[in-house]
PDB file of C-alpha atoms in Angstrom:
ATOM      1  CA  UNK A   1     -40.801  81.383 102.648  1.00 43.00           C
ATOM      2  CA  UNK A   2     -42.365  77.783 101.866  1.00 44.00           C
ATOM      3  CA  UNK A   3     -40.657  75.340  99.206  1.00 46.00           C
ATOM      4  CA  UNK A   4     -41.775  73.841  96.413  1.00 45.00           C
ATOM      5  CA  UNK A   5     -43.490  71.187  98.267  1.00 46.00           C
ATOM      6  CA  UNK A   6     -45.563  73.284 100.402  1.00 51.00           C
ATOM      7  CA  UNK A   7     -47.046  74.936  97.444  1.00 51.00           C
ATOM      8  CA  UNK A   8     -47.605  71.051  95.256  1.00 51.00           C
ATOM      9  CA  UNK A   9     -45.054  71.838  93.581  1.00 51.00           C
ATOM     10  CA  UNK A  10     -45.445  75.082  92.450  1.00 52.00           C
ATOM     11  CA  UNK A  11     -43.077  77.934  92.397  1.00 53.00           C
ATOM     12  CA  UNK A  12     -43.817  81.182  93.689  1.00 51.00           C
ATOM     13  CA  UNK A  13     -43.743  82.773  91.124  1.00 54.00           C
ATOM     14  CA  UNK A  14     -47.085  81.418  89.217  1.00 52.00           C
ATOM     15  CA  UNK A  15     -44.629  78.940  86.736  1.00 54.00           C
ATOM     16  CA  UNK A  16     -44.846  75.476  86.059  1.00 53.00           C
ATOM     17  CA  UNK A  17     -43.175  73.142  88.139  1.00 57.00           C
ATOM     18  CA  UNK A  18     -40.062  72.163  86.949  1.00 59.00           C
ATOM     19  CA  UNK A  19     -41.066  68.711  86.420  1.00 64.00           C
ATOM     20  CA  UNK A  20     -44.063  69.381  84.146  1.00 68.00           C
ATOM     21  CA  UNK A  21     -44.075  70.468  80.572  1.00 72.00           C
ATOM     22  CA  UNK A  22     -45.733  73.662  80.012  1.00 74.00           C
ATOM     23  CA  UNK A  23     -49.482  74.046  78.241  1.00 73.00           C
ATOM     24  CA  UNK A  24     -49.820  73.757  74.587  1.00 77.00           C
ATOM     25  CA  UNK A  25     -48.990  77.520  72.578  1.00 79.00           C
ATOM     26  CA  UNK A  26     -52.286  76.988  70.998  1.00 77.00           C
ATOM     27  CA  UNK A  27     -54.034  77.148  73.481  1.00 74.00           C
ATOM     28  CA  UNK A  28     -53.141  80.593  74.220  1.00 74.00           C
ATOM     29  CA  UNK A  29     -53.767  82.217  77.477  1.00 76.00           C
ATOM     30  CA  UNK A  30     -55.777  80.485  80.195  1.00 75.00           C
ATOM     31  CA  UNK A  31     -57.527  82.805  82.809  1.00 75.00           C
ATOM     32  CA  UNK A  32     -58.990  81.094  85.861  1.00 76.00           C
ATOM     33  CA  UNK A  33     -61.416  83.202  86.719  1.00 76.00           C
ATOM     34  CA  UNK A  34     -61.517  84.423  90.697  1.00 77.00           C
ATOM     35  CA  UNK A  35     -65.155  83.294  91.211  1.00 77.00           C
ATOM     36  CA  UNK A  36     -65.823  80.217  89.848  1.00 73.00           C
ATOM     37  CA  UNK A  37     -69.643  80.798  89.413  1.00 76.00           C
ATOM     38  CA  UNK A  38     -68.857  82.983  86.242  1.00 75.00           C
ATOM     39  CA  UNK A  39     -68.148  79.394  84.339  1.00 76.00           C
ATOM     40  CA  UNK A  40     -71.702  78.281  85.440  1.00 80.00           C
ATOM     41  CA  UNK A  41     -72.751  78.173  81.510  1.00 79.00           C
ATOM     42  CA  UNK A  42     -69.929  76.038  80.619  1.00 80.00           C
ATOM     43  CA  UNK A  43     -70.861  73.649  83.203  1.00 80.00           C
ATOM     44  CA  UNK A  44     -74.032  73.481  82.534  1.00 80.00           C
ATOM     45  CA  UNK A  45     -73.448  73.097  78.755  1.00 80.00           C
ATOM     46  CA  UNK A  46     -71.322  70.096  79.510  1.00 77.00           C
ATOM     47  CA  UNK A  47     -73.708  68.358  81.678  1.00 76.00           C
ATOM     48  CA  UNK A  48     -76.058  68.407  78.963  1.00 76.00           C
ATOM     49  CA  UNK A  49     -74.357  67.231  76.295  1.00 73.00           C
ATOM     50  CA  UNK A  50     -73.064  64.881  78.913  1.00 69.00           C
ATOM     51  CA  UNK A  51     -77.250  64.001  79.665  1.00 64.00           C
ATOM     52  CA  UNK A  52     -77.952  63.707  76.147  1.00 61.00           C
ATOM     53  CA  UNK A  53     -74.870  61.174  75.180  1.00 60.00           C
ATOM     54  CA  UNK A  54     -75.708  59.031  77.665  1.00 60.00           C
ATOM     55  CA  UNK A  55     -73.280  56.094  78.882  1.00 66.00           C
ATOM     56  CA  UNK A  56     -72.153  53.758  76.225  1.00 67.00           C
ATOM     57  CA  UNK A  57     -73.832  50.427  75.488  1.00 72.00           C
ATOM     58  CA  UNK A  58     -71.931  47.429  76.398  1.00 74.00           C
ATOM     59  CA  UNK A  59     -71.763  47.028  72.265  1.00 72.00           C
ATOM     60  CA  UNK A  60     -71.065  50.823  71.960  1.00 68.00           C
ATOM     61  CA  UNK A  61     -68.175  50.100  74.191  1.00 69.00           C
ATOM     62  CA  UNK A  62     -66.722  46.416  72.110  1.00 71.00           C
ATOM     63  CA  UNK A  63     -66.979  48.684  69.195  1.00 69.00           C
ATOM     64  CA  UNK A  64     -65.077  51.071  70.401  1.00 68.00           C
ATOM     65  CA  UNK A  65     -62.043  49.011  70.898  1.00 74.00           C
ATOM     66  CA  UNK A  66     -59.180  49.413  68.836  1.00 76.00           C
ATOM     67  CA  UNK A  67     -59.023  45.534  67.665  1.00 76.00           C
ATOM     68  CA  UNK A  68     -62.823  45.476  66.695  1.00 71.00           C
ATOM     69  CA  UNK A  69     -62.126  49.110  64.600  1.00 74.00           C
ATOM     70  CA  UNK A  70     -59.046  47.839  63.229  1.00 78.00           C
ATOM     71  CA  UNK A  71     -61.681  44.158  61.784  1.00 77.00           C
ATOM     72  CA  UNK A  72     -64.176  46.548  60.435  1.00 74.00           C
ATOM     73  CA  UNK A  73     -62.041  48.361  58.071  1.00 78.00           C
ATOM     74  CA  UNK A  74     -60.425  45.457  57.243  1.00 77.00           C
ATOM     75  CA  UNK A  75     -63.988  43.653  56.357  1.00 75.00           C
ATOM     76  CA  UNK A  76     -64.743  47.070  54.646  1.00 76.00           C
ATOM     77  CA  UNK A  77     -61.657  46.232  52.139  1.00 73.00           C
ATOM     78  CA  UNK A  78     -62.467  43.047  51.682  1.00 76.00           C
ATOM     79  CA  UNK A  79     -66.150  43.618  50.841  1.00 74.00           C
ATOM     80  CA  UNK A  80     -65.614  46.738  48.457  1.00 76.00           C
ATOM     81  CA  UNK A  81     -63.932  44.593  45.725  1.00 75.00           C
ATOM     82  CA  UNK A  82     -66.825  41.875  45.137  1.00 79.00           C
ATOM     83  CA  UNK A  83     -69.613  44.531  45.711  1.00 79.00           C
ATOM     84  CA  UNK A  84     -67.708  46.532  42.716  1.00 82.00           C
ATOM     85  CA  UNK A  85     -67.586  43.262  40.752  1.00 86.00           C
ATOM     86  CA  UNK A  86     -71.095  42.540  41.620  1.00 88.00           C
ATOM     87  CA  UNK A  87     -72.159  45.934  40.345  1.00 86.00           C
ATOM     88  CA  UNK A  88     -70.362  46.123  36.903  1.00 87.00           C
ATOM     89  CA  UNK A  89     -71.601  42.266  36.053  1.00 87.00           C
ATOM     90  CA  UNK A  90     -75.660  44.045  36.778  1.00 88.00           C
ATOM     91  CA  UNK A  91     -74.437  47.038  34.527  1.00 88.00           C
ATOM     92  CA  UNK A  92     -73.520  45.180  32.038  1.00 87.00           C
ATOM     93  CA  UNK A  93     -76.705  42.691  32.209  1.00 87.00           C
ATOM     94  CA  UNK A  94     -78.798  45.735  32.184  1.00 86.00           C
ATOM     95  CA  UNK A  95     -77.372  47.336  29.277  1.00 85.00           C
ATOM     96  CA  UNK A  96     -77.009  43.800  27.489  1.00 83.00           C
ATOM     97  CA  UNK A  97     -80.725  43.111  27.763  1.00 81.00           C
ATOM     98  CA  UNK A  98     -81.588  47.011  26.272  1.00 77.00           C
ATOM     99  CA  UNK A  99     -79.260  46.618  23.621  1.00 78.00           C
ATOM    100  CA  UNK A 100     -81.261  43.304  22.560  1.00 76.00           C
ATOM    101  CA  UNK A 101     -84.982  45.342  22.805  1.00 73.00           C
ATOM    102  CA  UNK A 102     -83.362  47.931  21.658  1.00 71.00           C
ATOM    103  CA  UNK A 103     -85.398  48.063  17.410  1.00 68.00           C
ATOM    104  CA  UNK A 104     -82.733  47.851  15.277  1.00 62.00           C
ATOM    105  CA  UNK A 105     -83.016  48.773  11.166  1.00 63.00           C
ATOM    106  CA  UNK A 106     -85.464  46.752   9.510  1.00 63.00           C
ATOM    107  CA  UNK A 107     -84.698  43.468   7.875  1.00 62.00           C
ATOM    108  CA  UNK A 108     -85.406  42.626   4.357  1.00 58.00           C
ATOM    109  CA  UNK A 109     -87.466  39.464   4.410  1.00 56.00           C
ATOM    110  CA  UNK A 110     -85.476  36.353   2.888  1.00 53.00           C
ATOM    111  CA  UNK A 111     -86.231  35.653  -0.072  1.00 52.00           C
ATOM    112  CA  UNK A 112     -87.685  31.988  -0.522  1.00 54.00           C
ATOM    113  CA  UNK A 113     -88.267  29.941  -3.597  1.00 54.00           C
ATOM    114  CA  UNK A 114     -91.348  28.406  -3.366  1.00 53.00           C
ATOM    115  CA  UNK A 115     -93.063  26.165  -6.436  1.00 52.00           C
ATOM    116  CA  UNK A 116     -94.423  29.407  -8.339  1.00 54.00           C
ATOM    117  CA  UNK A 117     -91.425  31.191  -8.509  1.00 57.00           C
ATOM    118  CA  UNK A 118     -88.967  30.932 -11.858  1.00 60.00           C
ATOM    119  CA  UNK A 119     -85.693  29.688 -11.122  1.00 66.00           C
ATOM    120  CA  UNK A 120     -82.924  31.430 -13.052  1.00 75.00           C
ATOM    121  CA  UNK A 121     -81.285  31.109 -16.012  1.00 77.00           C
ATOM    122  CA  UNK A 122     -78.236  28.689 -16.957  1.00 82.00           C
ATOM    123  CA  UNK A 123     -75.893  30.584 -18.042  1.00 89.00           C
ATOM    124  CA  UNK A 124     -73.500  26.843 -18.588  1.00 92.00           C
ATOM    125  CA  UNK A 125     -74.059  23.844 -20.416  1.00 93.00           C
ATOM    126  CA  UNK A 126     -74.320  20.986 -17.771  1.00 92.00           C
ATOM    127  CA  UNK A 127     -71.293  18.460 -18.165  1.00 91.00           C
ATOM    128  CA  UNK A 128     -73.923  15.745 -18.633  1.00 91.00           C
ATOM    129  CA  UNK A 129     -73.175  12.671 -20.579  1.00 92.00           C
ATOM    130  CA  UNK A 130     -75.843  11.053 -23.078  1.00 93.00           C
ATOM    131  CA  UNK A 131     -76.269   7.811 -24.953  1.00 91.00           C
ATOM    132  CA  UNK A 132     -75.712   7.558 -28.685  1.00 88.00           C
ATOM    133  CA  UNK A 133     -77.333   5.308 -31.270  1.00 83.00           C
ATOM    134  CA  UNK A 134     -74.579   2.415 -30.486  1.00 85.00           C
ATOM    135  CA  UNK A 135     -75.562   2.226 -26.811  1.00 87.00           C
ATOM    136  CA  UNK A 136     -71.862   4.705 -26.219  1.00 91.00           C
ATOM    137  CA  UNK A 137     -71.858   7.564 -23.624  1.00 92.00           C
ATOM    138  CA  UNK A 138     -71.094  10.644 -25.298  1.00 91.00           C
ATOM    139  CA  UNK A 139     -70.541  13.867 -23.271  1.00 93.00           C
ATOM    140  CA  UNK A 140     -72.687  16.599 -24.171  1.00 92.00           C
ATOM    141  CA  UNK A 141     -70.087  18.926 -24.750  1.00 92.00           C
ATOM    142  CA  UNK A 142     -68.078  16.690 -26.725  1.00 90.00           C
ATOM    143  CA  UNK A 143     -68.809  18.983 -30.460  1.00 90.00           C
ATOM    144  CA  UNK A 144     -69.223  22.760 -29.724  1.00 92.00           C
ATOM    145  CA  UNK A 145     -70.449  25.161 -30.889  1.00 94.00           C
ATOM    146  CA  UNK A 146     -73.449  23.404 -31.185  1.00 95.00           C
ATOM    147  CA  UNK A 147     -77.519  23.551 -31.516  1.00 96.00           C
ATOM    148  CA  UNK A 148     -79.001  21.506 -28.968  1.00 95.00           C
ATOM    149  CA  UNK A 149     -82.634  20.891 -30.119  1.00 95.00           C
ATOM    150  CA  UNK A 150     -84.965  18.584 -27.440  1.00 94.00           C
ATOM    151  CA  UNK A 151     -87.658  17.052 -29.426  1.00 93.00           C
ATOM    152  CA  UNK A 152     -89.809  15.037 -26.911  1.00 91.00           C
ATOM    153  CA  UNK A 153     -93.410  15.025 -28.034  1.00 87.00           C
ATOM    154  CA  UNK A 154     -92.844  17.389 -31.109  1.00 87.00           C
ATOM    155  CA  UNK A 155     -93.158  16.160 -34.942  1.00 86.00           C
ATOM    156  CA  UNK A 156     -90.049  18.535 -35.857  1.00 86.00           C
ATOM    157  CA  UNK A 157     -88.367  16.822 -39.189  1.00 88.00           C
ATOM    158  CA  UNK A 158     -88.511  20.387 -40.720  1.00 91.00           C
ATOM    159  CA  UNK A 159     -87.289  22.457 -37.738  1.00 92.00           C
ATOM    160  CA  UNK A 160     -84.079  19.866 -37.931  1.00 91.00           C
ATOM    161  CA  UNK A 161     -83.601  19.993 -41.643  1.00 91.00           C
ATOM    162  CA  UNK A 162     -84.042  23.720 -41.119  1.00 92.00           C
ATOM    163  CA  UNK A 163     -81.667  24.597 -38.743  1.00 93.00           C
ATOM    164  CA  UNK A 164     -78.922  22.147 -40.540  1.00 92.00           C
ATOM    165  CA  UNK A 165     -79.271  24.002 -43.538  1.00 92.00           C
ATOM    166  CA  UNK A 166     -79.265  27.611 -41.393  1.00 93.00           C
ATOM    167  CA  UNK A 167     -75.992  26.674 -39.244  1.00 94.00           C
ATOM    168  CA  UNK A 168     -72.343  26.978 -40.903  1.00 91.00           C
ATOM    169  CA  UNK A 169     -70.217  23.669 -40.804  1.00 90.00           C
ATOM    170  CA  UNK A 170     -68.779  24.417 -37.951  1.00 93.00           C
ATOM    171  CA  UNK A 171     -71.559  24.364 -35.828  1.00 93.00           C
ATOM    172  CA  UNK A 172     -73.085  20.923 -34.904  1.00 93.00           C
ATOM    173  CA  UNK A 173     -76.907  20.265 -34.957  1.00 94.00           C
ATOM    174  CA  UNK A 174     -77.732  17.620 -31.969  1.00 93.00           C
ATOM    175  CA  UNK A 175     -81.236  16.729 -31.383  1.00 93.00           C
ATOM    176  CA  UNK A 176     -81.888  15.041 -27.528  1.00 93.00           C
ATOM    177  CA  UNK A 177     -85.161  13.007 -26.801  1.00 92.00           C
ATOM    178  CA  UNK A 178     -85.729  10.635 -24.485  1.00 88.00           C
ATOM    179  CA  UNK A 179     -86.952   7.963 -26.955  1.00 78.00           C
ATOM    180  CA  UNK A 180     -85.121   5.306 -28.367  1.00 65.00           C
ATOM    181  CA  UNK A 181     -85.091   4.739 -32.059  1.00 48.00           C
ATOM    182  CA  UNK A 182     -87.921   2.043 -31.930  1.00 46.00           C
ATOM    183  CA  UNK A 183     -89.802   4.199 -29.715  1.00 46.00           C
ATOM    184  CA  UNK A 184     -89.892   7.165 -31.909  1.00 44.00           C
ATOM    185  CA  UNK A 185     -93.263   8.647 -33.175  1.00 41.00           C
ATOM    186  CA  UNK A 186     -93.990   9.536 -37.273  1.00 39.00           C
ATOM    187  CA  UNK A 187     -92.187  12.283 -38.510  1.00 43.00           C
ATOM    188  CA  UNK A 188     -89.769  12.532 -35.209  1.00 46.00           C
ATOM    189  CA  UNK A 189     -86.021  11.982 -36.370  1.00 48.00           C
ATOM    190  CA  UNK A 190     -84.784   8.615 -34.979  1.00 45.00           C
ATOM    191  CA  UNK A 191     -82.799   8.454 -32.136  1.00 40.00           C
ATOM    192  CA  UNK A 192     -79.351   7.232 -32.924  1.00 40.00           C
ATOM    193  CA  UNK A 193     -76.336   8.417 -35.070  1.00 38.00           C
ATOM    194  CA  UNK A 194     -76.794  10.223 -38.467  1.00 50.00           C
ATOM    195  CA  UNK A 195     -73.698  10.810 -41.001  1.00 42.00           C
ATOM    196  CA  UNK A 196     -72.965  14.349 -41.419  1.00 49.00           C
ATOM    197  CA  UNK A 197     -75.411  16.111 -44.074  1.00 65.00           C
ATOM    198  CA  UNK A 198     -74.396  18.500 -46.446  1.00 72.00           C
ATOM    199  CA  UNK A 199     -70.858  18.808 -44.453  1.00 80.00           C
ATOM    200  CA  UNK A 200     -72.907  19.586 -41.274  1.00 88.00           C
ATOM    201  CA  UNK A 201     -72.468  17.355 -38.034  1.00 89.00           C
ATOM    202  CA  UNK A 202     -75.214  16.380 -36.731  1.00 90.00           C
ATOM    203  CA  UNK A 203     -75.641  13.847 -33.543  1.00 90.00           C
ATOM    204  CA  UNK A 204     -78.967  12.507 -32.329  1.00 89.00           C
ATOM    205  CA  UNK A 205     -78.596  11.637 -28.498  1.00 92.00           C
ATOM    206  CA  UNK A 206     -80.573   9.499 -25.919  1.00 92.00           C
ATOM    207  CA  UNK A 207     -81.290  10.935 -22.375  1.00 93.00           C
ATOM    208  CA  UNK A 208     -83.516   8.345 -20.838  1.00 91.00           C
ATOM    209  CA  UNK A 209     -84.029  10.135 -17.471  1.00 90.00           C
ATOM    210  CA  UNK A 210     -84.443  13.811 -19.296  1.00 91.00           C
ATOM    211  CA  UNK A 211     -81.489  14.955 -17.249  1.00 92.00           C
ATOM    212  CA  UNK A 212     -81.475  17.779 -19.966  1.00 93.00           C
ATOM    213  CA  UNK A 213     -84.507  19.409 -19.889  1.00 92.00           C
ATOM    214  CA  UNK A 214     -84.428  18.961 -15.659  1.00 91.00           C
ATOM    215  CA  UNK A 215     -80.484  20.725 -15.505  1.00 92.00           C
ATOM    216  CA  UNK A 216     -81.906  23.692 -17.868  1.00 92.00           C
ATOM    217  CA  UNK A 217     -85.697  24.336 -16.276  1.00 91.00           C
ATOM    218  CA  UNK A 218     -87.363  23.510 -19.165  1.00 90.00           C
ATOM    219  CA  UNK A 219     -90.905  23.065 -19.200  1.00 87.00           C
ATOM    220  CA  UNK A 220     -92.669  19.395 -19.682  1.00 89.00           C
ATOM    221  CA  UNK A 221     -92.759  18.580 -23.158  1.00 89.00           C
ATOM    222  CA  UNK A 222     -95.684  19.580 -25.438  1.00 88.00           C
ATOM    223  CA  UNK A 223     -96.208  19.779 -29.363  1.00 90.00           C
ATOM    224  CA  UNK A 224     -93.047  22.432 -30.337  1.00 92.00           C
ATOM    225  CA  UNK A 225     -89.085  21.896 -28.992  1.00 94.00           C
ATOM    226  CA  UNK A 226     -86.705  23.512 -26.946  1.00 94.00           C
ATOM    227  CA  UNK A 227     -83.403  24.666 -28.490  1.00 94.00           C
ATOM    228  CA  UNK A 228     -80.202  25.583 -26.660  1.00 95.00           C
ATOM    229  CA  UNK A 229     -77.973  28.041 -28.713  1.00 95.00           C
ATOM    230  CA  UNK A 230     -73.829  26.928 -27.138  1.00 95.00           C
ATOM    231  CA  UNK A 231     -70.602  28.355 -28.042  1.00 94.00           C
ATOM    232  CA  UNK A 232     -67.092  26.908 -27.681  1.00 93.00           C
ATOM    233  CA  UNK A 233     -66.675  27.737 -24.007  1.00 93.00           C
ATOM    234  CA  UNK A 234     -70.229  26.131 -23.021  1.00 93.00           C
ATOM    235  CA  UNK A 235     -71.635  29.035 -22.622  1.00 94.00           C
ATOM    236  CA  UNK A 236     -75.452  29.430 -23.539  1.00 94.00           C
ATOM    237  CA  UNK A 237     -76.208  32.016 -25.718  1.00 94.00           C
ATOM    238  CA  UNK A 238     -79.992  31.776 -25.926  1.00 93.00           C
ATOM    239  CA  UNK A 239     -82.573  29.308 -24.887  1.00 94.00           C
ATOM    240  CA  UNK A 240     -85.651  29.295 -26.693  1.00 94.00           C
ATOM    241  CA  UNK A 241     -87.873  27.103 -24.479  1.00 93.00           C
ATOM    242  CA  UNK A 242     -90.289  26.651 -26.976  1.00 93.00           C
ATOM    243  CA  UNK A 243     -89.635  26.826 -30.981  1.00 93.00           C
ATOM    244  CA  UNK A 244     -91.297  25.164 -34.226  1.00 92.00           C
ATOM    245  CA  UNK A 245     -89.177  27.103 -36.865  1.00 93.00           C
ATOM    246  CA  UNK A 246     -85.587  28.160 -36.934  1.00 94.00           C
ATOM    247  CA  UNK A 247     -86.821  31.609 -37.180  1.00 94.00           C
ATOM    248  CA  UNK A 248     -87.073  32.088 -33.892  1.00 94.00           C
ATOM    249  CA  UNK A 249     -83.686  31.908 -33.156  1.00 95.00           C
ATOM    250  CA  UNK A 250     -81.945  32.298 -36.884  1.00 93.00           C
ATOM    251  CA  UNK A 251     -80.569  35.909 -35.865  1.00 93.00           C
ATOM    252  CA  UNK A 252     -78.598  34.461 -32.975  1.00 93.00           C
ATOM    253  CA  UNK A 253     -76.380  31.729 -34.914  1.00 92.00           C
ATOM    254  CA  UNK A 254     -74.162  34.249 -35.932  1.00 91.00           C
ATOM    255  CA  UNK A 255     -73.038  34.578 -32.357  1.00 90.00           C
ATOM    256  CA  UNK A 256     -71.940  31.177 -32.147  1.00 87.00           C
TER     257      UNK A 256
END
C-alpha cells in the first residue's frame, strides 16, 4: 500500500489531504470527467473570450492598481460637490432670466402733469403772510372766517360793497391785489387798511409777488375777481375763480 506521499498527498480513499481545506459547498459536486475531450466546448469558449479580451494595455494595467482605483474615487468625491454647485447656480440663472421675459400684468401708464393738464384743488388756505396799508406783515389767516376777494385788473367797488353788506359780522371781507394804494386804478378799492363798515371787518392786503393767486391756481388776472370762501379751520369752502357779483357765491356764506 503507498503513503500519502506517493499519491501527492492524497489519501486513498478519494479525500482531501489533510492539509488542505475542502472545496467551497456552493460549488456543489465536481465531476472530472474520464475523457477529457468531452470539456472541448469549455475550452474553446475560454480561449475566445480569452482572444477577444486581449492582454491589458500598459495603462489598462496602472489603472488597474489598487492605489490608482483608490485616487479615482477619491477625485470622483471631490469633483461631485462643485459640479452640483455648478449646476444649481445655471438652474437658477436659467430660471432667473425666464422669470424676467416672462410678460407680466400690464402696467398702468404714470400719470404725468404736463402744462395742459388742471392741477387740483386747494382744499387749505396757504399760511402766507401779506402786507397791510402801514407797510406790517399780516398773516393771511389772521381773521377767519373770511371772504378773500383778489381784485387785480377788475373795477369791483360794487362786488366789495356787495359782499360786505351780504356777509354777517362775523365774517371778514379782505380784498388782495398786488397794487399799492398809489398804484390803484379808478373805481378799484385802495390798497391799505379800511375801518370796519357797518360792524363788518374788512382788511385790504398787499401781495406784491401774487403769491395768492400762484398757491391757489388761479388764472392771470382779467376784467372780473377771484373770491375764496374760508371757514375757521382754513378750510376752503368754494373758490369762484372768476366773479363780478356776490351772486355767484351768496348761497355759500351760510356755510361759513
Amino acid at each position: 500500500m503507498a503513503g500519502a506521499s506517493d499519491n501527492g498527498g492524497w489519501s486513498s480513499d478519494g479525500g482531501s489531504p489533510d492539509d488542505l481545506p475542502d472545496l467551497p459547498e456552493e460549488w456543489g459536486v465536481i465531476v472530472i470527467p474520464d475523457d477529457l475531450s468531452e470539456l472541448s466546448d469549455e475550452v474553446d469558449a475560454v480561449r475566445a473570450e480569452l482572444r477577444l479580451t486581449g492582454p491589458p494595455t500598459r495603462w489598462q494595467r496602472l489603472l488597474r492598481r489598487p492605489a490608482v482605483r483608490r485616487l479615482h474615487r477619491a477625485a470622483t468625491v471631490t469633483l461631485r460637490a462643485p459640479v452640483l454647485i455648478i449646476s444649481l447656480a445655471v438652474l437658477v440663472t436659467v430660471a432667473s432670466l425666464f422669470a424676467s421675459a416672462w410678460p407680466g400684468p400690464p402696467r398702468q401708464p404714470a400719470t404725468q402733469r404736463t402744462a395742459g393738464t388742471t392741477p387740483e384743488p386747494v382744499t387749505t388756505l396757504p399760511a402766507l403772510e401779506l402786507v397791510a396799508a402801514d407797510g406790517q406783515t399780516v398773516p393771511l389767516r389772521g381773521r377767519l372766517p373770511a371772504v378773500i376777494l383778489l381784485i387785480d385788473g377788475c373795477a369791483c367797488t360794487g362786488l366789495v360793497s356787495d359782499t360786505i353788506d351780504a356777509v354777517g359780522p362775523e365774517i371778514a371781507v379782505i380784498t388782495v391785489s398786488t397794487a399799492t394804494a398809489s398804484a390803484s386804478t379808478a373805481g378799484t378799492p385802495p390798497t391799505g387798511a379800511m375801518p370796519p363798515a357797518n360792524g363788518k371787518t374788512v382788511r385790504m392786503l398787499h401781495d406784491p409777488t401774487g403769491s395768492v393767486r400762484s398757491h391757489l391756481h388761479l388764472g392771470a388776472p382779467d376784467t372780473t375777481a377771484a373770491a375764496v370762501l374760508v371757514n375757521r379751520s382754513s378750510q376752503i369752502l368754494r373758490t369762484v375763480p372768476r366773479t363780478a357779483s356776490v351772486d355767484d357765491f351768496r348761497a355759500d356764506l351760510a356755510r361759513l
